[in-house]
PDB file of C-alpha atoms and ligand atoms in Angstrom:
ATOM      1  CA  UNK O  29    -110.896  75.266-115.654  1.00 78.00           C
ATOM      2  CA  UNK O  30    -108.068  77.348-117.612  1.00 91.00           C
ATOM      3  CA  UNK O  31    -108.406  77.345-121.363  1.00 94.00           C
ATOM      4  CA  UNK O  32    -104.958  75.178-121.559  1.00 95.00           C
ATOM      5  CA  UNK O  33    -106.269  72.930-119.086  1.00 96.00           C
ATOM      6  CA  UNK O  34    -109.320  72.157-121.198  1.00 96.00           C
ATOM      7  CA  UNK O  35    -107.413  71.610-124.335  1.00 95.00           C
ATOM      8  CA  UNK O  36    -105.107  69.195-122.414  1.00 95.00           C
ATOM      9  CA  UNK O  37    -108.328  67.257-121.282  1.00 97.00           C
ATOM     10  CA  UNK O  38    -109.664  67.066-124.448  1.00 97.00           C
ATOM     11  CA  UNK O  39    -106.253  65.742-126.083  1.00 95.00           C
ATOM     12  CA  UNK O  40    -106.080  63.254-123.339  1.00 96.00           C
ATOM     13  CA  UNK O  41    -109.706  62.322-123.818  1.00 96.00           C
ATOM     14  CA  UNK O  42    -108.854  61.982-127.911  1.00 95.00           C
ATOM     15  CA  UNK O  43    -111.728  64.587-128.793  1.00 97.00           C
ATOM     16  CA  UNK O  44    -110.229  65.657-132.154  1.00 96.00           C
ATOM     17  CA  UNK O  45    -113.160  67.659-133.139  1.00 97.00           C
ATOM     18  CA  UNK O  46    -113.214  69.769-130.102  1.00 97.00           C
ATOM     19  CA  UNK O  47    -109.441  70.258-129.639  1.00 96.00           C
ATOM     20  CA  UNK O  48    -109.113  72.962-132.472  1.00 96.00           C
ATOM     21  CA  UNK O  49    -111.782  75.355-131.351  1.00 97.00           C
ATOM     22  CA  UNK O  50    -110.609  74.938-127.763  1.00 97.00           C
ATOM     23  CA  UNK O  51    -106.872  75.793-128.774  1.00 96.00           C
ATOM     24  CA  UNK O  52    -108.315  78.696-131.035  1.00 97.00           C
ATOM     25  CA  UNK O  53    -110.174  79.946-127.528  1.00 97.00           C
ATOM     26  CA  UNK O  54    -107.052  79.389-125.862  1.00 96.00           C
ATOM     27  CA  UNK O  55    -105.153  81.921-127.981  1.00 96.00           C
ATOM     28  CA  UNK O  56    -107.968  84.266-128.058  1.00 96.00           C
ATOM     29  CA  UNK O  57    -107.990  84.354-124.107  1.00 95.00           C
ATOM     30  CA  UNK O  58    -103.938  85.426-124.685  1.00 95.00           C
ATOM     31  CA  UNK O  59    -102.142  82.373-124.059  1.00 95.00           C
ATOM     32  CA  UNK O  60     -98.906  81.832-125.994  1.00 94.00           C
ATOM     33  CA  UNK O  61     -98.686  79.298-128.435  1.00 93.00           C
ATOM     34  CA  UNK O  62     -95.851  77.951-127.026  1.00 91.00           C
ATOM     35  CA  UNK O  63     -97.654  77.248-123.597  1.00 94.00           C
ATOM     36  CA  UNK O  64    -100.581  75.865-125.391  1.00 94.00           C
ATOM     37  CA  UNK O  65     -98.129  73.345-127.396  1.00 91.00           C
ATOM     38  CA  UNK O  66     -96.479  72.569-124.215  1.00 92.00           C
ATOM     39  CA  UNK O  67     -99.840  71.497-122.662  1.00 94.00           C
ATOM     40  CA  UNK O  68    -100.720  69.165-125.507  1.00 92.00           C
ATOM     41  CA  UNK O  69     -96.947  67.592-125.322  1.00 90.00           C
ATOM     42  CA  UNK O  70     -97.592  67.011-121.548  1.00 92.00           C
ATOM     43  CA  UNK O  71    -100.985  65.394-122.202  1.00 93.00           C
ATOM     44  CA  UNK O  72     -99.206  63.033-124.384  1.00 93.00           C
ATOM     45  CA  UNK O  73     -96.877  62.094-121.616  1.00 91.00           C
ATOM     46  CA  UNK O  74     -99.869  61.299-119.275  1.00 94.00           C
ATOM     47  CA  UNK O  75    -101.457  59.549-122.186  1.00 94.00           C
ATOM     48  CA  UNK O  76     -98.210  57.327-122.705  1.00 93.00           C
ATOM     49  CA  UNK O  77     -97.991  56.637-118.854  1.00 94.00           C
ATOM     50  CA  UNK O  78    -101.909  55.475-118.834  1.00 95.00           C
ATOM     51  CA  UNK O  79    -100.901  53.231-121.854  1.00 93.00           C
ATOM     52  CA  UNK O  80     -98.023  51.708-119.800  1.00 93.00           C
ATOM     53  CA  UNK O  81    -100.208  51.222-116.718  1.00 94.00           C
ATOM     54  CA  UNK O  82    -102.592  49.454-118.821  1.00 96.00           C
ATOM     55  CA  UNK O  83    -105.420  51.895-118.239  1.00 95.00           C
ATOM     56  CA  UNK O  84    -105.496  52.721-121.850  1.00 93.00           C
ATOM     57  CA  UNK O  85    -104.862  50.999-125.244  1.00 93.00           C
ATOM     58  CA  UNK O  86    -103.567  51.480-128.793  1.00 93.00           C
ATOM     59  CA  UNK O  87    -106.895  52.782-130.050  1.00 94.00           C
ATOM     60  CA  UNK O  88    -107.051  55.823-127.413  1.00 94.00           C
ATOM     61  CA  UNK O  89    -103.442  56.751-127.844  1.00 93.00           C
ATOM     62  CA  UNK O  90    -103.990  57.078-131.455  1.00 93.00           C
ATOM     63  CA  UNK O  91    -107.303  59.406-130.855  1.00 95.00           C
ATOM     64  CA  UNK O  92    -105.236  61.638-128.525  1.00 95.00           C
ATOM     65  CA  UNK O  93    -102.439  61.755-131.352  1.00 91.00           C
ATOM     66  CA  UNK O  94    -105.365  62.688-133.716  1.00 93.00           C
ATOM     67  CA  UNK O  95    -106.518  65.377-131.379  1.00 95.00           C
ATOM     68  CA  UNK O  96    -103.019  66.878-130.837  1.00 93.00           C
ATOM     69  CA  UNK O  97    -102.233  66.975-134.470  1.00 92.00           C
ATOM     70  CA  UNK O  98    -105.590  68.830-134.997  1.00 95.00           C
ATOM     71  CA  UNK O  99    -104.483  71.450-132.396  1.00 94.00           C
ATOM     72  CA  UNK O 100    -100.959  71.601-133.790  1.00 91.00           C
ATOM     73  CA  UNK O 101    -102.593  72.823-137.177  1.00 92.00           C
ATOM     74  CA  UNK O 102    -104.520  75.720-135.441  1.00 95.00           C
ATOM     75  CA  UNK O 103    -101.012  76.678-133.618  1.00 93.00           C
ATOM     76  CA  UNK O 104     -99.027  76.401-136.881  1.00 89.00           C
ATOM     77  CA  UNK O 105     -98.958  80.121-138.217  1.00 89.00           C
ATOM     78  CA  UNK O 106     -98.504  81.195-134.291  1.00 89.00           C
ATOM     79  CA  UNK O 107     -95.363  79.132-133.827  1.00 84.00           C
ATOM     80  CA  UNK O 108     -93.597  79.968-137.146  1.00 79.00           C
ATOM     81  CA  UNK O 109     -92.314  83.089-138.646  1.00 71.00           C
ATOM     82  CA  UNK O 110     -91.582  83.682-142.360  1.00 66.00           C
ATOM     83  CA  UNK O 111     -88.320  83.101-143.373  1.00 66.00           C
ATOM     84  CA  UNK O 112     -86.732  85.112-146.179  1.00 64.00           C
ATOM     85  CA  UNK O 113     -83.479  83.079-146.007  1.00 71.00           C
ATOM     86  CA  UNK O 114     -82.748  79.852-147.761  1.00 84.00           C
ATOM     87  CA  UNK O 115     -80.650  77.449-145.746  1.00 90.00           C
ATOM     88  CA  UNK O 116     -80.916  74.592-148.385  1.00 94.00           C
ATOM     89  CA  UNK O 117     -82.765  71.368-148.283  1.00 96.00           C
ATOM     90  CA  UNK O 118     -83.416  69.350-144.941  1.00 97.00           C
ATOM     91  CA  UNK O 119     -84.535  65.858-145.432  1.00 98.00           C
ATOM     92  CA  UNK O 120     -86.665  64.520-142.518  1.00 98.00           C
ATOM     93  CA  UNK O 121     -88.405  61.117-141.783  1.00 98.00           C
ATOM     94  CA  UNK O 122     -89.262  58.759-138.861  1.00 98.00           C
ATOM     95  CA  UNK O 123     -87.070  55.773-138.969  1.00 98.00           C
ATOM     96  CA  UNK O 124     -88.033  52.310-140.136  1.00 98.00           C
ATOM     97  CA  UNK O 125     -90.399  50.439-138.125  1.00 98.00           C
ATOM     98  CA  UNK O 126     -91.609  53.610-136.285  1.00 98.00           C
ATOM     99  CA  UNK O 127     -95.026  55.377-136.919  1.00 97.00           C
ATOM    100  CA  UNK O 128     -94.573  58.121-134.358  1.00 97.00           C
ATOM    101  CA  UNK O 129     -94.989  61.322-136.371  1.00 95.00           C
ATOM    102  CA  UNK O 130     -95.671  63.986-133.823  1.00 94.00           C
ATOM    103  CA  UNK O 131     -92.681  64.985-132.827  1.00 95.00           C
ATOM    104  CA  UNK O 132     -91.119  64.656-136.363  1.00 96.00           C
ATOM    105  CA  UNK O 133     -93.917  66.877-137.642  1.00 94.00           C
ATOM    106  CA  UNK O 134     -92.993  69.525-135.222  1.00 92.00           C
ATOM    107  CA  UNK O 135     -89.244  69.362-136.006  1.00 94.00           C
ATOM    108  CA  UNK O 136     -90.342  69.539-139.829  1.00 93.00           C
ATOM    109  CA  UNK O 137     -92.223  72.783-138.840  1.00 89.00           C
ATOM    110  CA  UNK O 138     -89.526  74.476-137.121  1.00 90.00           C
ATOM    111  CA  UNK O 139     -86.978  73.686-139.566  1.00 92.00           C
ATOM    112  CA  UNK O 140     -88.993  75.257-142.270  1.00 88.00           C
ATOM    113  CA  UNK O 141     -89.808  78.352-139.853  1.00 84.00           C
ATOM    114  CA  UNK O 142     -85.996  79.107-139.790  1.00 86.00           C
ATOM    115  CA  UNK O 143     -85.500  78.719-143.448  1.00 90.00           C
ATOM    116  CA  UNK O 144     -84.988  75.133-144.612  1.00 94.00           C
ATOM    117  CA  UNK O 145     -86.631  73.749-147.674  1.00 94.00           C
ATOM    118  CA  UNK O 146     -88.167  70.704-145.970  1.00 95.00           C
ATOM    119  CA  UNK O 147     -88.813  67.342-147.591  1.00 97.00           C
ATOM    120  CA  UNK O 148     -90.681  65.164-145.478  1.00 98.00           C
ATOM    121  CA  UNK O 149     -90.717  61.293-146.251  1.00 98.00           C
ATOM    122  CA  UNK O 150     -93.051  60.807-143.560  1.00 98.00           C
ATOM    123  CA  UNK O 151     -93.046  57.350-141.049  1.00 98.00           C
ATOM    124  CA  UNK O 152     -91.249  54.003-141.198  1.00 98.00           C
ATOM    125  CA  UNK O 153     -88.694  55.344-143.514  1.00 98.00           C
ATOM    126  CA  UNK O 154     -85.976  52.808-144.625  1.00 98.00           C
ATOM    127  CA  UNK O 155     -82.236  53.732-144.600  1.00 98.00           C
ATOM    128  CA  UNK O 156     -82.281  53.416-148.273  1.00 98.00           C
ATOM    129  CA  UNK O 157     -85.190  55.786-148.658  1.00 98.00           C
ATOM    130  CA  UNK O 158     -83.322  58.277-146.846  1.00 98.00           C
ATOM    131  CA  UNK O 159     -80.009  57.879-149.003  1.00 98.00           C
ATOM    132  CA  UNK O 160     -82.370  58.009-152.053  1.00 98.00           C
ATOM    133  CA  UNK O 161     -83.821  61.264-151.131  1.00 98.00           C
ATOM    134  CA  UNK O 162     -80.473  62.846-150.615  1.00 98.00           C
ATOM    135  CA  UNK O 163     -79.307  61.715-153.810  1.00 97.00           C
ATOM    136  CA  UNK O 164     -82.593  62.819-155.730  1.00 97.00           C
ATOM    137  CA  UNK O 165     -83.083  66.135-154.019  1.00 96.00           C
ATOM    138  CA  UNK O 166     -81.276  69.404-154.670  1.00 94.00           C
ATOM    139  CA  UNK O 167     -78.998  71.152-151.986  1.00 95.00           C
ATOM    140  CA  UNK O 168     -79.452  68.625-149.213  1.00 97.00           C
ATOM    141  CA  UNK O 169     -77.770  70.069-146.233  1.00 97.00           C
ATOM    142  CA  UNK O 170     -79.199  68.128-143.206  1.00 98.00           C
ATOM    143  CA  UNK O 171     -80.941  64.849-142.826  1.00 98.00           C
ATOM    144  CA  UNK O 172     -83.314  64.900-139.842  1.00 98.00           C
ATOM    145  CA  UNK O 173     -84.028  61.201-138.165  1.00 98.00           C
ATOM    146  CA  UNK O 174     -86.658  60.902-135.525  1.00 98.00           C
ATOM    147  CA  UNK O 175     -87.471  57.741-133.754  1.00 98.00           C
ATOM    148  CA  UNK O 176     -89.916  57.085-130.604  1.00 97.00           C
ATOM    149  CA  UNK O 177     -89.344  53.718-130.007  1.00 98.00           C
ATOM    150  CA  UNK O 178     -86.301  51.758-128.300  1.00 97.00           C
ATOM    151  CA  UNK O 179     -86.751  48.784-130.564  1.00 97.00           C
ATOM    152  CA  UNK O 180     -86.228  51.161-133.743  1.00 94.00           C
ATOM    153  CA  UNK O 181     -83.177  52.461-132.515  1.00 96.00           C
ATOM    154  CA  UNK O 182     -81.015  49.923-134.462  1.00 96.00           C
ATOM    155  CA  UNK O 183     -82.950  51.273-137.715  1.00 98.00           C
ATOM    156  CA  UNK O 184     -81.570  54.740-136.644  1.00 98.00           C
ATOM    157  CA  UNK O 185     -78.135  53.630-136.498  1.00 98.00           C
ATOM    158  CA  UNK O 186     -78.341  51.607-139.829  1.00 98.00           C
ATOM    159  CA  UNK O 187     -79.758  55.056-141.208  1.00 98.00           C
ATOM    160  CA  UNK O 188     -76.989  57.007-139.970  1.00 98.00           C
ATOM    161  CA  UNK O 189     -74.421  54.544-141.230  1.00 97.00           C
ATOM    162  CA  UNK O 190     -76.209  54.187-144.613  1.00 98.00           C
ATOM    163  CA  UNK O 191     -75.872  57.915-145.165  1.00 98.00           C
ATOM    164  CA  UNK O 192     -72.395  57.921-143.887  1.00 96.00           C
ATOM    165  CA  UNK O 193     -71.375  55.102-146.257  1.00 96.00           C
ATOM    166  CA  UNK O 194     -73.455  56.424-149.323  1.00 97.00           C
ATOM    167  CA  UNK O 195     -70.352  58.107-150.738  1.00 96.00           C
ATOM    168  CA  UNK O 196     -72.629  61.373-150.733  1.00 96.00           C
ATOM    169  CA  UNK O 197     -71.460  64.464-149.367  1.00 95.00           C
ATOM    170  CA  UNK O 198     -72.495  68.114-148.235  1.00 96.00           C
ATOM    171  CA  UNK O 199     -74.830  67.281-145.659  1.00 97.00           C
ATOM    172  CA  UNK O 200     -74.956  66.524-141.838  1.00 98.00           C
ATOM    173  CA  UNK O 201     -77.245  64.086-139.975  1.00 98.00           C
ATOM    174  CA  UNK O 202     -79.040  65.175-136.892  1.00 98.00           C
ATOM    175  CA  UNK O 203     -81.245  62.664-134.919  1.00 98.00           C
ATOM    176  CA  UNK O 204     -83.719  63.157-131.834  1.00 98.00           C
ATOM    177  CA  UNK O 205     -86.707  61.498-130.145  1.00 97.00           C
ATOM    178  CA  UNK O 206     -87.630  60.295-126.979  1.00 95.00           C
ATOM    179  CA  UNK O 207     -84.946  57.302-126.444  1.00 96.00           C
ATOM    180  CA  UNK O 208     -82.092  59.366-128.194  1.00 97.00           C
ATOM    181  CA  UNK O 209     -79.555  60.987-126.323  1.00 97.00           C
ATOM    182  CA  UNK O 210     -76.374  62.970-127.176  1.00 97.00           C
ATOM    183  CA  UNK O 211     -74.304  60.076-126.144  1.00 97.00           C
ATOM    184  CA  UNK O 212     -76.211  57.918-128.499  1.00 97.00           C
ATOM    185  CA  UNK O 213     -75.996  60.051-131.350  1.00 97.00           C
ATOM    186  CA  UNK O 214     -72.254  60.065-130.717  1.00 97.00           C
ATOM    187  CA  UNK O 215     -72.167  56.508-130.781  1.00 96.00           C
ATOM    188  CA  UNK O 216     -74.063  55.941-134.003  1.00 97.00           C
ATOM    189  CA  UNK O 217     -72.050  58.553-135.606  1.00 97.00           C
ATOM    190  CA  UNK O 218     -74.553  61.268-136.273  1.00 98.00           C
ATOM    191  CA  UNK O 219     -73.562  65.053-136.457  1.00 98.00           C
ATOM    192  CA  UNK O 220     -75.818  66.403-134.094  1.00 97.00           C
ATOM    193  CA  UNK O 221     -78.600  65.504-131.699  1.00 98.00           C
ATOM    194  CA  UNK O 222     -81.452  67.755-129.962  1.00 96.00           C
ATOM    195  CA  UNK O 223     -84.005  67.080-127.405  1.00 96.00           C
ATOM    196  CA  UNK O 224     -86.820  68.927-128.905  1.00 94.00           C
ATOM    197  CA  UNK O 225     -88.117  70.526-132.039  1.00 92.00           C
ATOM    198  CA  UNK O 226     -86.524  74.168-131.235  1.00 89.00           C
ATOM    199  CA  UNK O 227     -83.291  72.718-130.315  1.00 94.00           C
ATOM    200  CA  UNK O 228     -83.322  70.767-133.760  1.00 95.00           C
ATOM    201  CA  UNK O 229     -84.010  73.855-135.615  1.00 91.00           C
ATOM    202  CA  UNK O 230     -81.002  75.285-133.958  1.00 92.00           C
ATOM    203  CA  UNK O 231     -78.571  72.694-134.794  1.00 96.00           C
ATOM    204  CA  UNK O 232     -79.616  72.046-137.943  1.00 96.00           C
ATOM    205  CA  UNK O 233     -78.706  75.857-138.892  1.00 92.00           C
ATOM    206  CA  UNK O 234     -75.571  75.670-136.992  1.00 94.00           C
ATOM    207  CA  UNK O 235     -74.478  72.414-138.793  1.00 96.00           C
ATOM    208  CA  UNK O 236     -75.747  73.829-142.275  1.00 93.00           C
ATOM    209  CA  UNK O 237     -73.092  76.532-142.594  1.00 77.00           C
TER     210      UNK O 237
HETATM  211 CO1  LIG M 326     -96.658  54.739-129.235  1.00 64.72          CO
HETATM  212  N1  LIG M 326     -95.159  54.489-127.692  1.00 64.72           N
HETATM  213  N2  LIG M 326     -96.918  52.826-129.700  1.00 64.72           N
HETATM  214  N3  LIG M 326     -98.160  55.343-130.212  1.00 64.72           N
HETATM  215  N4  LIG M 326     -96.839  56.654-128.302  1.00 64.72           N
HETATM  216  C1  LIG M 326     -94.769  55.729-127.025  1.00 64.72           C
HETATM  217  C2  LIG M 326     -93.769  56.444-127.749  1.00 64.72           C
HETATM  218  C3  LIG M 326     -94.208  54.827-125.524  1.00 64.72           C
HETATM  219  C4  LIG M 326     -93.386  55.849-124.764  1.00 64.72           C
HETATM  220  C5  LIG M 326     -95.646  54.727-124.791  1.00 64.72           C
HETATM  221  C6  LIG M 326     -95.570  53.974-123.404  1.00 64.72           C
HETATM  222  O1  LIG M 326     -95.517  53.030-123.332  1.00 64.72           O
HETATM  223  N5  LIG M 326     -95.342  54.919-122.293  1.00 64.72           N
HETATM  224  C7  LIG M 326     -94.123  53.642-126.045  1.00 64.72           C
HETATM  225  C8  LIG M 326     -92.452  53.474-126.434  1.00 64.72           C
HETATM  226  C9  LIG M 326     -91.829  52.593-125.251  1.00 64.72           C
HETATM  227  C10 LIG M 326     -90.305  52.171-125.865  1.00 64.72           C
HETATM  228  O2  LIG M 326     -90.232  52.042-126.862  1.00 64.72           O
HETATM  229  N6  LIG M 326     -89.713  52.190-124.814  1.00 64.72           N
HETATM  230  C11 LIG M 326     -94.851  53.200-127.322  1.00 64.72           C
HETATM  231  C12 LIG M 326     -95.288  52.136-127.769  1.00 64.72           C
HETATM  232  C13 LIG M 326     -94.896  50.825-126.946  1.00 64.72           C
HETATM  233  C14 LIG M 326     -96.021  52.099-128.965  1.00 64.72           C
HETATM  234  C15 LIG M 326     -96.592  50.697-129.637  1.00 64.72           C
HETATM  235  C16 LIG M 326     -95.404  49.527-129.583  1.00 64.72           C
HETATM  236  C17 LIG M 326     -97.771  50.080-128.856  1.00 64.72           C
HETATM  237  C18 LIG M 326     -98.453  48.567-129.386  1.00 64.72           C
HETATM  238  O3  LIG M 326     -98.565  48.781-130.545  1.00 64.72           O
HETATM  239  N7  LIG M 326     -98.340  47.933-128.415  1.00 64.72           N
HETATM  240  C19 LIG M 326     -96.720  50.926-131.048  1.00 64.72           C
HETATM  241  C20 LIG M 326     -95.742  51.234-131.970  1.00 64.72           C
HETATM  242  C21 LIG M 326     -96.145  51.289-133.195  1.00 64.72           C
HETATM  243  C22 LIG M 326     -95.027  51.665-134.337  1.00 64.72           C
HETATM  244  O4  LIG M 326     -94.423  52.762-134.456  1.00 64.72           O
HETATM  245  N8  LIG M 326     -94.487  50.631-134.993  1.00 64.72           N
HETATM  246  C23 LIG M 326     -97.155  52.640-130.752  1.00 64.72           C
HETATM  247  C24 LIG M 326     -98.361  53.345-131.565  1.00 64.72           C
HETATM  248  C25 LIG M 326     -98.595  54.519-131.046  1.00 64.72           C
HETATM  249  C26 LIG M 326     -99.770  55.161-132.024  1.00 64.72           C
HETATM  250  C27 LIG M 326     -99.756  54.992-133.508  1.00 64.72           C
HETATM  251  C28 LIG M 326    -100.938  54.806-131.483  1.00 64.72           C
HETATM  252  C29 LIG M 326     -99.583  56.938-131.465  1.00 64.72           C
HETATM  253  C30 LIG M 326     -98.810  57.624-132.664  1.00 64.72           C
HETATM  254  C31 LIG M 326     -99.772  58.412-133.575  1.00 64.72           C
HETATM  255  C32 LIG M 326     -98.736  59.288-134.297  1.00 64.72           C
HETATM  256  O5  LIG M 326     -97.538  59.724-133.941  1.00 64.72           O
HETATM  257  N9  LIG M 326     -99.310  59.786-135.255  1.00 64.72           N
HETATM  258  C33 LIG M 326     -98.691  56.475-130.286  1.00 64.72           C
HETATM  259  C34 LIG M 326     -98.519  57.575-129.483  1.00 64.72           C
HETATM  260  C35 LIG M 326     -99.266  58.992-129.567  1.00 64.72           C
HETATM  261  C36 LIG M 326     -97.434  57.440-128.326  1.00 64.72           C
HETATM  262  C37 LIG M 326     -97.243  58.483-127.115  1.00 64.72           C
HETATM  263  C38 LIG M 326     -98.393  58.337-126.113  1.00 64.72           C
HETATM  264  C39 LIG M 326     -96.988  60.109-127.475  1.00 64.72           C
HETATM  265  C40 LIG M 326     -95.947  60.154-128.486  1.00 64.72           C
HETATM  266  C41 LIG M 326     -96.110  61.585-129.046  1.00 64.72           C
HETATM  267  O6  LIG M 326     -96.735  62.056-130.027  1.00 64.72           O
HETATM  268  N10 LIG M 326     -95.429  62.384-127.889  1.00 64.72           N
HETATM  269  C42 LIG M 326     -95.948  57.862-126.557  1.00 64.72           C
HETATM  270  C43 LIG M 326     -95.767  58.097-125.268  1.00 64.72           C
HETATM  271  C44 LIG M 326     -94.735  59.678-124.948  1.00 64.72           C
HETATM  272  O7  LIG M 326     -94.338  60.228-125.618  1.00 64.72           O
HETATM  273  N11 LIG M 326     -94.537  59.826-123.723  1.00 64.72           N
HETATM  274  C45 LIG M 326     -95.923  56.526-127.052  1.00 64.72           C
HETATM  275  C46 LIG M 326     -95.713  64.002-128.213  1.00 64.72           C
HETATM  276  C47 LIG M 326     -94.399  64.543-129.265  1.00 64.72           C
HETATM  277  C48 LIG M 326     -94.530  66.061-129.383  1.00 64.72           C
HETATM  278  O8  LIG M 326     -93.194  64.085-128.645  1.00 64.72           O
HETATM  279  O9  LIG M 326     -92.281  62.570-130.256  1.00 64.72           O
HETATM  280  O10 LIG M 326     -91.058  62.634-128.227  1.00 64.72           O
HETATM  281  P1  LIG M 326     -91.964  63.314-129.169  1.00 64.72           P
HETATM  282  O11 LIG M 326     -91.133  64.468-129.741  1.00 64.72           O
HETATM  283  C49 LIG M 326     -90.512  65.339-128.958  1.00 64.72           C
HETATM  284  C50 LIG M 326     -88.874  64.993-128.710  1.00 64.72           C
HETATM  285  O12 LIG M 326     -88.878  63.556-128.738  1.00 64.72           O
HETATM  286  C51 LIG M 326     -88.107  65.507-129.943  1.00 64.72           C
HETATM  287  O13 LIG M 326     -89.036  66.904-130.288  1.00 64.72           O
HETATM  288  C52 LIG M 326     -90.417  66.672-129.890  1.00 64.72           C
HETATM  289  C53 LIG M 326     -90.619  67.716-128.986  1.00 64.72           C
HETATM  290  O14 LIG M 326     -90.351  68.847-129.414  1.00 64.72           O
HETATM  291  N12 LIG M 326     -87.900  64.906-131.215  1.00 64.72           N
HETATM  292  C54 LIG M 326     -86.950  65.297-131.971  1.00 64.72           C
HETATM  293  C55 LIG M 326     -88.606  64.161-131.949  1.00 64.72           C
HETATM  294  N13 LIG M 326     -87.985  63.821-132.970  1.00 64.72           N
HETATM  295  C56 LIG M 326     -86.971  64.620-133.161  1.00 64.72           C
HETATM  296  C57 LIG M 326     -85.892  64.465-133.934  1.00 64.72           C
HETATM  297  C58 LIG M 326     -84.914  65.593-133.798  1.00 64.72           C
HETATM  298  C59 LIG M 326     -84.925  66.346-132.913  1.00 64.72           C
HETATM  299  C60 LIG M 326     -85.746  66.168-131.706  1.00 64.72           C
HETATM  300  O15 LIG M 326     -83.863  65.785-134.620  1.00 64.72           O
HETATM  301  C61 LIG M 326     -84.110  64.922-135.930  1.00 64.72           C
END
């Protein structure tokens, strides 16, 4: 079994203690950090499909998520470069009612690596809290909203609209997450959409100028 296949199997099995060592072994064996990350993202897809099929349940999904997060910690220095420039502040969070944070954390990591000062509000973030964060932090250029549940898409819409109606200026709003599309972003009045973490960093950079 290849090292990446071992990492994938252990993420799927939710082995949070074993994954960091295996990720390091995969790096030592010459695998690119991006390929190891892609493998772990695939694993979460497998876990999601098994959840949909009733083959595993929320606790197993949670253990897989913990295992992946531990693996990402090992990859972080290999995925991000040191950026000397400052593009301003980016406020990020997962919208109200939604506890998924792996994708949001990857987006935060990529935004930091291209030069944003990232203020991470965490998960289950109300529209009001997003607006307060723009008001309370200096030089906010981007607000990034993540959401993974179709049921929390109305919260994403509410967040974008609250930000737009807040009277605050000087920032753009980007949205993303599995159920989000460019069409949906346009419909709810967001300034940008990206399908993945790398794309979010590119879009944020483009909009911050
Ligand atoms: Co939940 N969950 N979950 N879950 N979970 C999904 C999302 C689901 C698709 C699984 C399934 O049924 N197949 C399903 C949603 C179905 C739907 O809405 N249509 C689901 C469900 C139903 C639920 C619960 C309701 C289950 C229950 O309780 N009955 C519950 C809801 C809790 C809540 O949020 N209120 C729940 C709970 C959980 C756990 C807590 C157990 C755990 C999350 C732990 C954590 O995040 N710390 C969990 C997990 C792990 C998953 C799956 C398996 C994996 C998610 C993940 O981390 N993927 C997921 C199935 C799946 O994704 N296939 C599933 C890897 C991650 C890298 O991808 O977050 O999509 P993702 O991020 C991507 C892109 O979307 C994008 O970039 C990333 C890649 O580079 N992106 C952005 C994300 N944010 C972005 C922002 C941007 C731009 C791009 O700009 C701002």
